[in-house]
Amino acid sequence: MIKDHDMHAFTKSFIYLIFVLISIFVIYPLVYVVSGAFAPGNSIASLNIVPFKDGFTFQHFIDLFTKTDYGHWFLNTLIIAVETCALTVVISSLSAYVFSRFQFRFKKSFLMSLLILQIFPSFVGMIAIYVILYRIGGLDTLWGLVLVYTAGNIPYNAWLVKNYMDTVSKSLDEAARIDGASHFRVFAQIIMPIARPIITFLAITSFTAPWMDFIFPKMVLRSTENQTLALGLFGFVSDKKNEFTIFAAGALLVSVPFVIFFLITQKTLISSFGGAAVKE
């Protein structure tokens, strides 16, 4: 008969094996792209299946900034991401504060509309978005793309931040108003510091979303000088080109802003969402 401790050891080993296999399937593609960024040659067909077996070179990174417009694509995408992040945080937080702290007619209807709008994918209204941008002169402009991203971010994020603000005790608002604080001062100096964890989360998601989006930049942007990273990098692996190693080098550099942003905000992210003040 199989002893209990033998069965326990077998089960534990089997679980470890499953986790190791899952880790390999998740990590291997990432390692392969990193190795491709430093591997000599261009085509993916010439790469060895074993990462870093082909050698090591920085030539692809040099070519990105000397033979392509990667630096310009990077700057365009950074501008779009920063502006989208800033507008989304400001508009969503202000909207959330209004829905959380004020009572007005059709409030429930407006909140339900935000949820309904979020149900439909953004690309369902691509024709309407294209026509609107054409009418206001927003086609082939960075601000037009920022407008599209911001408008798409507001419904869900306003609801998300509003639900968080609902957990903050209204006694803090009342105490501040007794001292003569205005609504904007209550929002800026009391609610926003308490809501910093959810605002940080909102800022990160709003900042990272535009970096590798392809559909809307393809629809809005036309000229080469306004291209984003997604459009530019796609050109390396299209039907006319097969430069996977340069694509891998460019994709690797895309992660740099994410790492920097995470290092800046990690303390806020790991803080408790409920420990900042009194909750109801």
PDB file of C-alpha atoms in Angstrom:
ATOM      1  CA  MET A   1       0.000   0.000   0.000  1.00  0.00           C
ATOM      2  CA  ILE A   2       1.064   3.549  -0.729  1.00  0.00           C
ATOM      3  CA  LYS A   3       1.786   5.440   2.434  1.00  0.00           C
ATOM      4  CA  ASP A   4       0.205   8.820   3.074  1.00  0.00           C
ATOM      5  CA  HIS A   5       3.489  10.689   3.128  1.00  0.00           C
ATOM      6  CA  ASP A   6       4.515   9.106  -0.203  1.00  0.00           C
ATOM      7  CA  MET A   7       1.228  10.195  -1.778  1.00  0.00           C
ATOM      8  CA  HIS A   8       1.697  13.683  -0.340  1.00  0.00           C
ATOM      9  CA  ALA A   9       5.226  13.879  -1.773  1.00  0.00           C
ATOM     10  CA  PHE A  10       3.987  12.679  -5.194  1.00  0.00           C
ATOM     11  CA  THR A  11       1.186  15.254  -5.231  1.00  0.00           C
ATOM     12  CA  LYS A  12       3.559  18.013  -4.215  1.00  0.00           C
ATOM     13  CA  SER A  13       6.056  17.026  -6.941  1.00  0.00           C
ATOM     14  CA  PHE A  14       3.275  16.908  -9.539  1.00  0.00           C
ATOM     15  CA  ILE A  15       2.110  20.413  -8.577  1.00  0.00           C
ATOM     16  CA  TYR A  16       5.656  21.731  -8.792  1.00  0.00           C
ATOM     17  CA  LEU A  17       6.007  20.150 -12.238  1.00  0.00           C
ATOM     18  CA  ILE A  18       2.831  21.866 -13.453  1.00  0.00           C
ATOM     19  CA  PHE A  19       4.027  25.231 -12.163  1.00  0.00           C
ATOM     20  CA  VAL A  20       7.432  24.767 -13.808  1.00  0.00           C
ATOM     21  CA  LEU A  21       5.805  23.966 -17.168  1.00  0.00           C
ATOM     22  CA  ILE A  22       3.508  26.975 -16.910  1.00  0.00           C
ATOM     23  CA  SER A  23       6.480  29.191 -16.053  1.00  0.00           C
ATOM     24  CA  ILE A  24       8.379  27.914 -19.081  1.00  0.00           C
ATOM     25  CA  PHE A  25       5.454  28.601 -21.416  1.00  0.00           C
ATOM     26  CA  VAL A  26       5.107  32.135 -20.006  1.00  0.00           C
ATOM     27  CA  ILE A  27       8.766  33.094 -19.686  1.00  0.00           C
ATOM     28  CA  TYR A  28      10.234  31.453 -22.808  1.00  0.00           C
ATOM     29  CA  PRO A  29       8.565  33.813 -25.356  1.00  0.00           C
ATOM     30  CA  LEU A  30       9.813  36.811 -23.381  1.00  0.00           C
ATOM     31  CA  VAL A  31      13.347  35.443 -23.182  1.00  0.00           C
ATOM     32  CA  TYR A  32      13.213  34.597 -26.895  1.00  0.00           C
ATOM     33  CA  VAL A  33      12.285  38.179 -27.807  1.00  0.00           C
ATOM     34  CA  VAL A  34      15.085  39.534 -25.590  1.00  0.00           C
ATOM     35  CA  SER A  35      17.583  37.166 -27.190  1.00  0.00           C
ATOM     36  CA  GLY A  36      16.310  38.160 -30.636  1.00  0.00           C
ATOM     37  CA  ALA A  37      16.977  41.818 -29.838  1.00  0.00           C
ATOM     38  CA  PHE A  38      20.676  41.035 -29.255  1.00  0.00           C
ATOM     39  CA  ALA A  39      21.108  38.294 -31.885  1.00  0.00           C
ATOM     40  CA  PRO A  40      22.970  38.902 -35.175  1.00  0.00           C
ATOM     41  CA  GLY A  41      20.940  38.706 -38.381  1.00  0.00           C
ATOM     42  CA  ASN A  42      17.439  39.892 -39.202  1.00  0.00           C
ATOM     43  CA  SER A  43      15.034  37.068 -39.992  1.00  0.00           C
ATOM     44  CA  ILE A  44      13.242  35.060 -37.316  1.00  0.00           C
ATOM     45  CA  ALA A  45      13.945  31.938 -39.364  1.00  0.00           C
ATOM     46  CA  SER A  46      17.684  32.364 -38.795  1.00  0.00           C
ATOM     47  CA  LEU A  47      17.374  32.529 -34.996  1.00  0.00           C
ATOM     48  CA  ASN A  48      18.341  29.541 -32.905  1.00  0.00           C
ATOM     49  CA  ILE A  49      15.582  28.042 -30.795  1.00  0.00           C
ATOM     50  CA  VAL A  50      17.947  28.213 -27.828  1.00  0.00           C
ATOM     51  CA  PRO A  51      18.045  31.818 -26.569  1.00  0.00           C
ATOM     52  CA  PHE A  52      21.360  33.693 -26.992  1.00  0.00           C
ATOM     53  CA  LYS A  53      22.886  30.756 -28.909  1.00  0.00           C
ATOM     54  CA  ASP A  54      23.521  32.941 -32.003  1.00  0.00           C
ATOM     55  CA  GLY A  55      25.752  35.493 -30.287  1.00  0.00           C
ATOM     56  CA  PHE A  56      25.397  38.986 -28.887  1.00  0.00           C
ATOM     57  CA  THR A  57      25.294  42.402 -30.561  1.00  0.00           C
ATOM     58  CA  PHE A  58      23.985  45.944 -29.962  1.00  0.00           C
ATOM     59  CA  GLN A  59      23.779  46.728 -33.683  1.00  0.00           C
ATOM     60  CA  HIS A  60      19.980  46.494 -33.832  1.00  0.00           C
ATOM     61  CA  PHE A  61      19.596  49.192 -31.180  1.00  0.00           C
ATOM     62  CA  ILE A  62      22.029  51.418 -33.079  1.00  0.00           C
ATOM     63  CA  ASP A  63      20.116  50.839 -36.318  1.00  0.00           C
ATOM     64  CA  LEU A  64      16.842  51.762 -34.623  1.00  0.00           C
ATOM     65  CA  PHE A  65      18.034  55.299 -33.911  1.00  0.00           C
ATOM     66  CA  THR A  66      20.243  55.816 -36.970  1.00  0.00           C
ATOM     67  CA  LYS A  67      18.365  54.105 -39.819  1.00  0.00           C
ATOM     68  CA  THR A  68      14.733  54.446 -38.702  1.00  0.00           C
ATOM     69  CA  ASP A  69      12.459  57.054 -37.125  1.00  0.00           C
ATOM     70  CA  TYR A  70      12.169  55.079 -33.894  1.00  0.00           C
ATOM     71  CA  GLY A  71      13.094  58.063 -31.737  1.00  0.00           C
ATOM     72  CA  HIS A  72      10.330  60.131 -33.330  1.00  0.00           C
ATOM     73  CA  TRP A  73       7.805  57.270 -32.917  1.00  0.00           C
ATOM     74  CA  PHE A  74       8.831  56.944 -29.279  1.00  0.00           C
ATOM     75  CA  LEU A  75       8.359  60.689 -28.657  1.00  0.00           C
ATOM     76  CA  ASN A  76       4.945  60.703 -30.355  1.00  0.00           C
ATOM     77  CA  THR A  77       3.774  57.754 -28.267  1.00  0.00           C
ATOM     78  CA  LEU A  78       5.148  59.288 -25.066  1.00  0.00           C
ATOM     79  CA  ILE A  79       3.293  62.547 -25.742  1.00  0.00           C
ATOM     80  CA  ILE A  80       0.045  60.664 -26.407  1.00  0.00           C
ATOM     81  CA  ALA A  81       0.447  58.503 -23.300  1.00  0.00           C
ATOM     82  CA  VAL A  82       1.272  61.415 -20.949  1.00  0.00           C
ATOM     83  CA  GLU A  83      -1.554  63.610 -22.222  1.00  0.00           C
ATOM     84  CA  THR A  84      -4.045  60.725 -22.128  1.00  0.00           C
ATOM     85  CA  CYS A  85      -2.970  59.850 -18.598  1.00  0.00           C
ATOM     86  CA  ALA A  86      -3.268  63.441 -17.353  1.00  0.00           C
ATOM     87  CA  LEU A  87      -6.659  64.117 -18.951  1.00  0.00           C
ATOM     88  CA  THR A  88      -8.084  60.758 -17.854  1.00  0.00           C
ATOM     89  CA  VAL A  89      -7.023  61.258 -14.242  1.00  0.00           C
ATOM     90  CA  VAL A  90      -8.348  64.832 -14.039  1.00  0.00           C
ATOM     91  CA  ILE A  91     -11.671  64.274 -15.810  1.00  0.00           C
ATOM     92  CA  SER A  92     -12.407  60.872 -14.260  1.00  0.00           C
ATOM     93  CA  SER A  93     -11.572  61.978 -10.715  1.00  0.00           C
ATOM     94  CA  LEU A  94     -13.638  65.167 -10.998  1.00  0.00           C
ATOM     95  CA  SER A  95     -16.556  63.210 -12.472  1.00  0.00           C
ATOM     96  CA  ALA A  96     -16.254  60.591  -9.757  1.00  0.00           C
ATOM     97  CA  TYR A  97     -16.293  63.267  -7.046  1.00  0.00           C
ATOM     98  CA  VAL A  98     -19.454  64.821  -8.479  1.00  0.00           C
ATOM     99  CA  PHE A  99     -21.251  61.471  -8.671  1.00  0.00           C
ATOM    100  CA  SER A 100     -20.052  60.457  -5.215  1.00  0.00           C
ATOM    101  CA  ARG A 101     -20.749  63.631  -3.261  1.00  0.00           C
ATOM    102  CA  PHE A 102     -23.617  65.429  -5.028  1.00  0.00           C
ATOM    103  CA  GLN A 103     -27.287  64.608  -5.453  1.00  0.00           C
ATOM    104  CA  PHE A 104     -28.904  65.774  -8.671  1.00  0.00           C
ATOM    105  CA  ARG A 105     -31.590  64.804 -11.135  1.00  0.00           C
ATOM    106  CA  PHE A 106     -30.901  61.853 -13.452  1.00  0.00           C
ATOM    107  CA  LYS A 107     -27.840  60.856 -11.405  1.00  0.00           C
ATOM    108  CA  LYS A 108     -28.687  57.144 -11.565  1.00  0.00           C
ATOM    109  CA  SER A 109     -29.458  57.428 -15.266  1.00  0.00           C
ATOM    110  CA  PHE A 110     -26.070  59.004 -15.940  1.00  0.00           C
ATOM    111  CA  LEU A 111     -24.286  56.292 -13.935  1.00  0.00           C
ATOM    112  CA  MET A 112     -26.164  53.573 -15.776  1.00  0.00           C
ATOM    113  CA  SER A 113     -25.244  55.230 -19.079  1.00  0.00           C
ATOM    114  CA  LEU A 114     -21.564  55.035 -18.137  1.00  0.00           C
ATOM    115  CA  LEU A 115     -21.886  51.290 -17.590  1.00  0.00           C
ATOM    116  CA  ILE A 116     -23.829  50.754 -20.812  1.00  0.00           C
ATOM    117  CA  LEU A 117     -21.245  52.699 -22.799  1.00  0.00           C
ATOM    118  CA  GLN A 118     -18.498  50.490 -21.380  1.00  0.00           C
ATOM    119  CA  ILE A 119     -20.247  47.302 -22.511  1.00  0.00           C
ATOM    120  CA  PHE A 120     -19.657  48.049 -26.184  1.00  0.00           C
ATOM    121  CA  PRO A 121     -16.090  47.760 -27.534  1.00  0.00           C
ATOM    122  CA  SER A 122     -14.532  51.034 -28.628  1.00  0.00           C
ATOM    123  CA  PHE A 123     -14.055  49.938 -32.225  1.00  0.00           C
ATOM    124  CA  VAL A 124     -17.841  49.542 -32.643  1.00  0.00           C
ATOM    125  CA  GLY A 125     -18.021  53.319 -33.066  1.00  0.00           C
ATOM    126  CA  MET A 126     -14.971  53.643 -35.306  1.00  0.00           C
ATOM    127  CA  ILE A 127     -16.944  55.121 -38.204  1.00  0.00           C
ATOM    128  CA  ALA A 128     -18.554  57.718 -35.929  1.00  0.00           C
ATOM    129  CA  ILE A 129     -15.165  58.505 -34.356  1.00  0.00           C
ATOM    130  CA  TYR A 130     -13.622  58.937 -37.805  1.00  0.00           C
ATOM    131  CA  VAL A 131     -16.395  61.296 -38.938  1.00  0.00           C
ATOM    132  CA  ILE A 132     -16.207  63.382 -35.749  1.00  0.00           C
ATOM    133  CA  LEU A 133     -12.432  63.733 -35.982  1.00  0.00           C
ATOM    134  CA  TYR A 134     -12.743  64.643 -39.660  1.00  0.00           C
ATOM    135  CA  ARG A 135     -15.286  67.378 -38.857  1.00  0.00           C
ATOM    136  CA  ILE A 136     -13.180  68.930 -36.080  1.00  0.00           C
ATOM    137  CA  GLY A 137      -9.857  68.585 -37.918  1.00  0.00           C
ATOM    138  CA  GLY A 138      -8.500  65.892 -35.609  1.00  0.00           C
ATOM    139  CA  LEU A 139      -7.449  63.350 -38.231  1.00  0.00           C
ATOM    140  CA  ASP A 140      -3.701  62.756 -38.528  1.00  0.00           C
ATOM    141  CA  THR A 141      -3.020  64.656 -35.309  1.00  0.00           C
ATOM    142  CA  LEU A 142      -1.717  63.494 -31.958  1.00  0.00           C
ATOM    143  CA  TRP A 143      -4.342  65.478 -30.060  1.00  0.00           C
ATOM    144  CA  GLY A 144      -7.074  63.728 -32.043  1.00  0.00           C
ATOM    145  CA  LEU A 145      -5.803  60.351 -30.880  1.00  0.00           C
ATOM    146  CA  VAL A 146      -5.528  61.645 -27.298  1.00  0.00           C
ATOM    147  CA  LEU A 147      -9.160  62.754 -27.535  1.00  0.00           C
ATOM    148  CA  VAL A 148     -10.217  59.253 -28.651  1.00  0.00           C
ATOM    149  CA  TYR A 149      -8.325  57.524 -25.839  1.00  0.00           C
ATOM    150  CA  THR A 150      -9.551  59.948 -23.168  1.00  0.00           C
ATOM    151  CA  ALA A 151     -13.173  59.665 -24.224  1.00  0.00           C
ATOM    152  CA  GLY A 152     -12.906  55.877 -24.153  1.00  0.00           C
ATOM    153  CA  ASN A 153     -11.297  55.870 -20.709  1.00  0.00           C
ATOM    154  CA  ILE A 154     -13.755  58.104 -18.885  1.00  0.00           C
ATOM    155  CA  PRO A 155     -16.916  55.923 -18.505  1.00  0.00           C
ATOM    156  CA  TYR A 156     -15.408  52.919 -16.712  1.00  0.00           C
ATOM    157  CA  ASN A 157     -12.745  54.846 -14.793  1.00  0.00           C
ATOM    158  CA  ALA A 158     -15.204  57.460 -13.502  1.00  0.00           C
ATOM    159  CA  TRP A 159     -17.369  54.629 -12.172  1.00  0.00           C
ATOM    160  CA  LEU A 160     -14.340  52.887 -10.668  1.00  0.00           C
ATOM    161  CA  VAL A 161     -13.060  55.958  -8.829  1.00  0.00           C
ATOM    162  CA  LYS A 162     -16.593  56.908  -7.768  1.00  0.00           C
ATOM    163  CA  ASN A 163     -17.051  53.534  -6.045  1.00  0.00           C
ATOM    164  CA  TYR A 164     -13.800  54.089  -4.154  1.00  0.00           C
ATOM    165  CA  MET A 165     -14.764  57.607  -3.106  1.00  0.00           C
ATOM    166  CA  ASP A 166     -18.082  56.278  -1.804  1.00  0.00           C
ATOM    167  CA  THR A 167     -16.147  54.378   0.877  1.00  0.00           C
ATOM    168  CA  VAL A 168     -14.557  57.570   2.221  1.00  0.00           C
ATOM    169  CA  SER A 169     -16.471  58.953   5.179  1.00  0.00           C
ATOM    170  CA  LYS A 170     -18.501  62.057   4.379  1.00  0.00           C
ATOM    171  CA  SER A 171     -17.762  63.333   7.883  1.00  0.00           C
ATOM    172  CA  LEU A 172     -14.388  64.473   6.520  1.00  0.00           C
ATOM    173  CA  ASP A 173     -16.175  66.643   3.951  1.00  0.00           C
ATOM    174  CA  GLU A 174     -18.501  68.067   6.575  1.00  0.00           C
ATOM    175  CA  ALA A 175     -15.633  68.906   8.931  1.00  0.00           C
ATOM    176  CA  ALA A 176     -13.777  70.696   6.135  1.00  0.00           C
ATOM    177  CA  ARG A 177     -16.838  72.702   5.119  1.00  0.00           C
ATOM    178  CA  ILE A 178     -17.386  73.792   8.731  1.00  0.00           C
ATOM    179  CA  ASP A 179     -13.871  75.257   8.527  1.00  0.00           C
ATOM    180  CA  GLY A 180     -14.893  77.143   5.390  1.00  0.00           C
ATOM    181  CA  ALA A 181     -13.409  74.886   2.710  1.00  0.00           C
ATOM    182  CA  SER A 182     -14.925  75.013  -0.775  1.00  0.00           C
ATOM    183  CA  HIS A 183     -15.952  71.932  -2.749  1.00  0.00           C
ATOM    184  CA  PHE A 184     -12.815  72.133  -4.879  1.00  0.00           C
ATOM    185  CA  ARG A 185     -10.601  72.433  -1.802  1.00  0.00           C
ATOM    186  CA  VAL A 186     -12.298  69.393  -0.240  1.00  0.00           C
ATOM    187  CA  PHE A 187     -11.717  67.491  -3.465  1.00  0.00           C
ATOM    188  CA  ALA A 188      -8.076  68.543  -3.890  1.00  0.00           C
ATOM    189  CA  GLN A 189      -6.831  68.470  -0.300  1.00  0.00           C
ATOM    190  CA  ILE A 190      -8.945  65.770   1.359  1.00  0.00           C
ATOM    191  CA  ILE A 191     -10.473  63.352  -1.152  1.00  0.00           C
ATOM    192  CA  MET A 192      -7.588  63.134  -3.617  1.00  0.00           C
ATOM    193  CA  PRO A 193      -4.890  62.262  -1.033  1.00  0.00           C
ATOM    194  CA  ILE A 194      -7.147  59.538   0.377  1.00  0.00           C
ATOM    195  CA  ALA A 195      -7.931  58.231  -3.112  1.00  0.00           C
ATOM    196  CA  ARG A 196      -4.253  58.179  -4.114  1.00  0.00           C
ATOM    197  CA  PRO A 197      -4.058  54.367  -4.511  1.00  0.00           C
ATOM    198  CA  ILE A 198      -6.942  54.195  -6.996  1.00  0.00           C
ATOM    199  CA  ILE A 199      -5.740  57.361  -8.762  1.00  0.00           C
ATOM    200  CA  THR A 200      -2.288  55.802  -9.135  1.00  0.00           C
ATOM    201  CA  PHE A 201      -3.818  52.647 -10.575  1.00  0.00           C
ATOM    202  CA  LEU A 202      -5.860  54.784 -12.970  1.00  0.00           C
ATOM    203  CA  ALA A 203      -2.759  56.727 -14.024  1.00  0.00           C
ATOM    204  CA  ILE A 204      -0.794  53.548 -14.750  1.00  0.00           C
ATOM    205  CA  THR A 205      -3.526  51.916 -16.832  1.00  0.00           C
ATOM    206  CA  SER A 206      -4.155  55.150 -18.745  1.00  0.00           C
ATOM    207  CA  PHE A 207      -0.439  55.610 -19.397  1.00  0.00           C
ATOM    208  CA  THR A 208       0.296  52.079 -20.566  1.00  0.00           C
ATOM    209  CA  ALA A 209      -2.749  51.529 -22.791  1.00  0.00           C
ATOM    210  CA  PRO A 210      -1.708  53.763 -25.751  1.00  0.00           C
ATOM    211  CA  TRP A 211       1.807  52.347 -26.067  1.00  0.00           C
ATOM    212  CA  MET A 212       1.080  49.286 -28.184  1.00  0.00           C
ATOM    213  CA  ASP A 213      -2.438  50.049 -29.430  1.00  0.00           C
ATOM    214  CA  PHE A 214      -2.575  49.559 -33.186  1.00  0.00           C
ATOM    215  CA  ILE A 215      -6.215  49.920 -34.286  1.00  0.00           C
ATOM    216  CA  PHE A 216      -6.914  53.557 -33.446  1.00  0.00           C
ATOM    217  CA  PRO A 217      -3.496  54.939 -34.501  1.00  0.00           C
ATOM    218  CA  LYS A 218      -3.967  53.118 -37.811  1.00  0.00           C
ATOM    219  CA  MET A 219      -7.345  54.806 -38.270  1.00  0.00           C
ATOM    220  CA  VAL A 220      -6.460  58.299 -37.045  1.00  0.00           C
ATOM    221  CA  LEU A 221      -2.838  58.816 -38.094  1.00  0.00           C
ATOM    222  CA  ARG A 222      -1.835  59.010 -41.748  1.00  0.00           C
ATOM    223  CA  SER A 223       1.528  60.746 -42.141  1.00  0.00           C
ATOM    224  CA  THR A 224       4.815  59.072 -41.279  1.00  0.00           C
ATOM    225  CA  GLU A 225       5.876  61.898 -38.944  1.00  0.00           C
ATOM    226  CA  ASN A 226       2.867  61.230 -36.713  1.00  0.00           C
ATOM    227  CA  GLN A 227       3.323  57.469 -36.447  1.00  0.00           C
ATOM    228  CA  THR A 228       3.355  55.757 -33.067  1.00  0.00           C
ATOM    229  CA  LEU A 229       5.526  52.855 -31.920  1.00  0.00           C
ATOM    230  CA  ALA A 230       2.899  50.267 -32.782  1.00  0.00           C
ATOM    231  CA  LEU A 231       2.618  51.469 -36.383  1.00  0.00           C
ATOM    232  CA  GLY A 232       6.358  51.875 -36.811  1.00  0.00           C
ATOM    233  CA  LEU A 233       7.308  48.517 -35.303  1.00  0.00           C
ATOM    234  CA  PHE A 234       4.663  46.692 -37.322  1.00  0.00           C
ATOM    235  CA  GLY A 235       6.458  47.825 -40.458  1.00  0.00           C
ATOM    236  CA  PHE A 236       9.461  45.646 -39.528  1.00  0.00           C
ATOM    237  CA  VAL A 237       7.436  42.413 -39.614  1.00  0.00           C
ATOM    238  CA  SER A 238       5.022  43.156 -42.449  1.00  0.00           C
ATOM    239  CA  ASP A 239       4.758  41.300 -45.767  1.00  0.00           C
ATOM    240  CA  LYS A 240       7.410  43.534 -47.303  1.00  0.00           C
ATOM    241  CA  LYS A 241       9.928  43.187 -44.452  1.00  0.00           C
ATOM    242  CA  ASN A 242      11.146  40.415 -42.184  1.00  0.00           C
ATOM    243  CA  GLU A 243      13.324  42.205 -39.653  1.00  0.00           C
ATOM    244  CA  PHE A 244      12.304  40.416 -36.476  1.00  0.00           C
ATOM    245  CA  THR A 245      15.498  41.219 -34.569  1.00  0.00           C
ATOM    246  CA  ILE A 246      15.074  44.993 -35.056  1.00  0.00           C
ATOM    247  CA  PHE A 247      11.412  44.592 -34.102  1.00  0.00           C
ATOM    248  CA  ALA A 248      12.482  42.748 -30.942  1.00  0.00           C
ATOM    249  CA  ALA A 249      14.970  45.494 -30.066  1.00  0.00           C
ATOM    250  CA  GLY A 250      12.297  48.150 -30.476  1.00  0.00           C
ATOM    251  CA  ALA A 251       9.759  46.148 -28.476  1.00  0.00           C
ATOM    252  CA  LEU A 252      12.294  45.715 -25.672  1.00  0.00           C
ATOM    253  CA  LEU A 253      12.827  49.469 -25.424  1.00  0.00           C
ATOM    254  CA  VAL A 254       9.066  49.968 -25.142  1.00  0.00           C
ATOM    255  CA  SER A 255       9.191  48.386 -21.691  1.00  0.00           C
ATOM    256  CA  VAL A 256      11.542  51.078 -20.337  1.00  0.00           C
ATOM    257  CA  PRO A 257       8.817  53.689 -19.579  1.00  0.00           C
ATOM    258  CA  PHE A 258       6.712  51.005 -17.869  1.00  0.00           C
ATOM    259  CA  VAL A 259       9.580  49.994 -15.604  1.00  0.00           C
ATOM    260  CA  ILE A 260      10.344  53.622 -14.692  1.00  0.00           C
ATOM    261  CA  PHE A 261       6.671  54.379 -14.044  1.00  0.00           C
ATOM    262  CA  PHE A 262       6.315  51.276 -11.881  1.00  0.00           C
ATOM    263  CA  LEU A 263       9.405  52.106  -9.831  1.00  0.00           C
ATOM    264  CA  ILE A 264       8.022  55.579  -9.173  1.00  0.00           C
ATOM    265  CA  THR A 265       4.560  54.375  -8.138  1.00  0.00           C
ATOM    266  CA  GLN A 266       5.254  50.984  -6.539  1.00  0.00           C
ATOM    267  CA  LYS A 267       5.028  52.273  -2.961  1.00  0.00           C
ATOM    268  CA  THR A 268       1.572  53.646  -3.626  1.00  0.00           C
ATOM    269  CA  LEU A 269       0.483  50.495  -5.426  1.00  0.00           C
ATOM    270  CA  ILE A 270       1.381  48.179  -2.567  1.00  0.00           C
ATOM    271  CA  SER A 271      -0.211  50.428   0.058  1.00  0.00           C
ATOM    272  CA  SER A 272      -3.573  49.446   1.466  1.00  0.00           C
ATOM    273  CA  PHE A 273      -6.549  50.794  -0.418  1.00  0.00           C
ATOM    274  CA  GLY A 274      -8.403  51.200   2.830  1.00  0.00           C
ATOM    275  CA  GLY A 275      -5.791  52.437   5.286  1.00  0.00           C
ATOM    276  CA  ALA A 276      -5.577  56.082   4.322  1.00  0.00           C
ATOM    277  CA  ALA A 277      -8.495  57.442   6.357  1.00  0.00           C
ATOM    278  CA  VAL A 278     -11.760  56.653   8.151  1.00  0.00           C
ATOM    279  CA  LYS A 279     -14.148  54.599   6.033  1.00  0.00           C
ATOM    280  CA  GLU A 280     -17.879  54.244   6.415  1.00  0.00           C
TER     281      GLU A 280
END
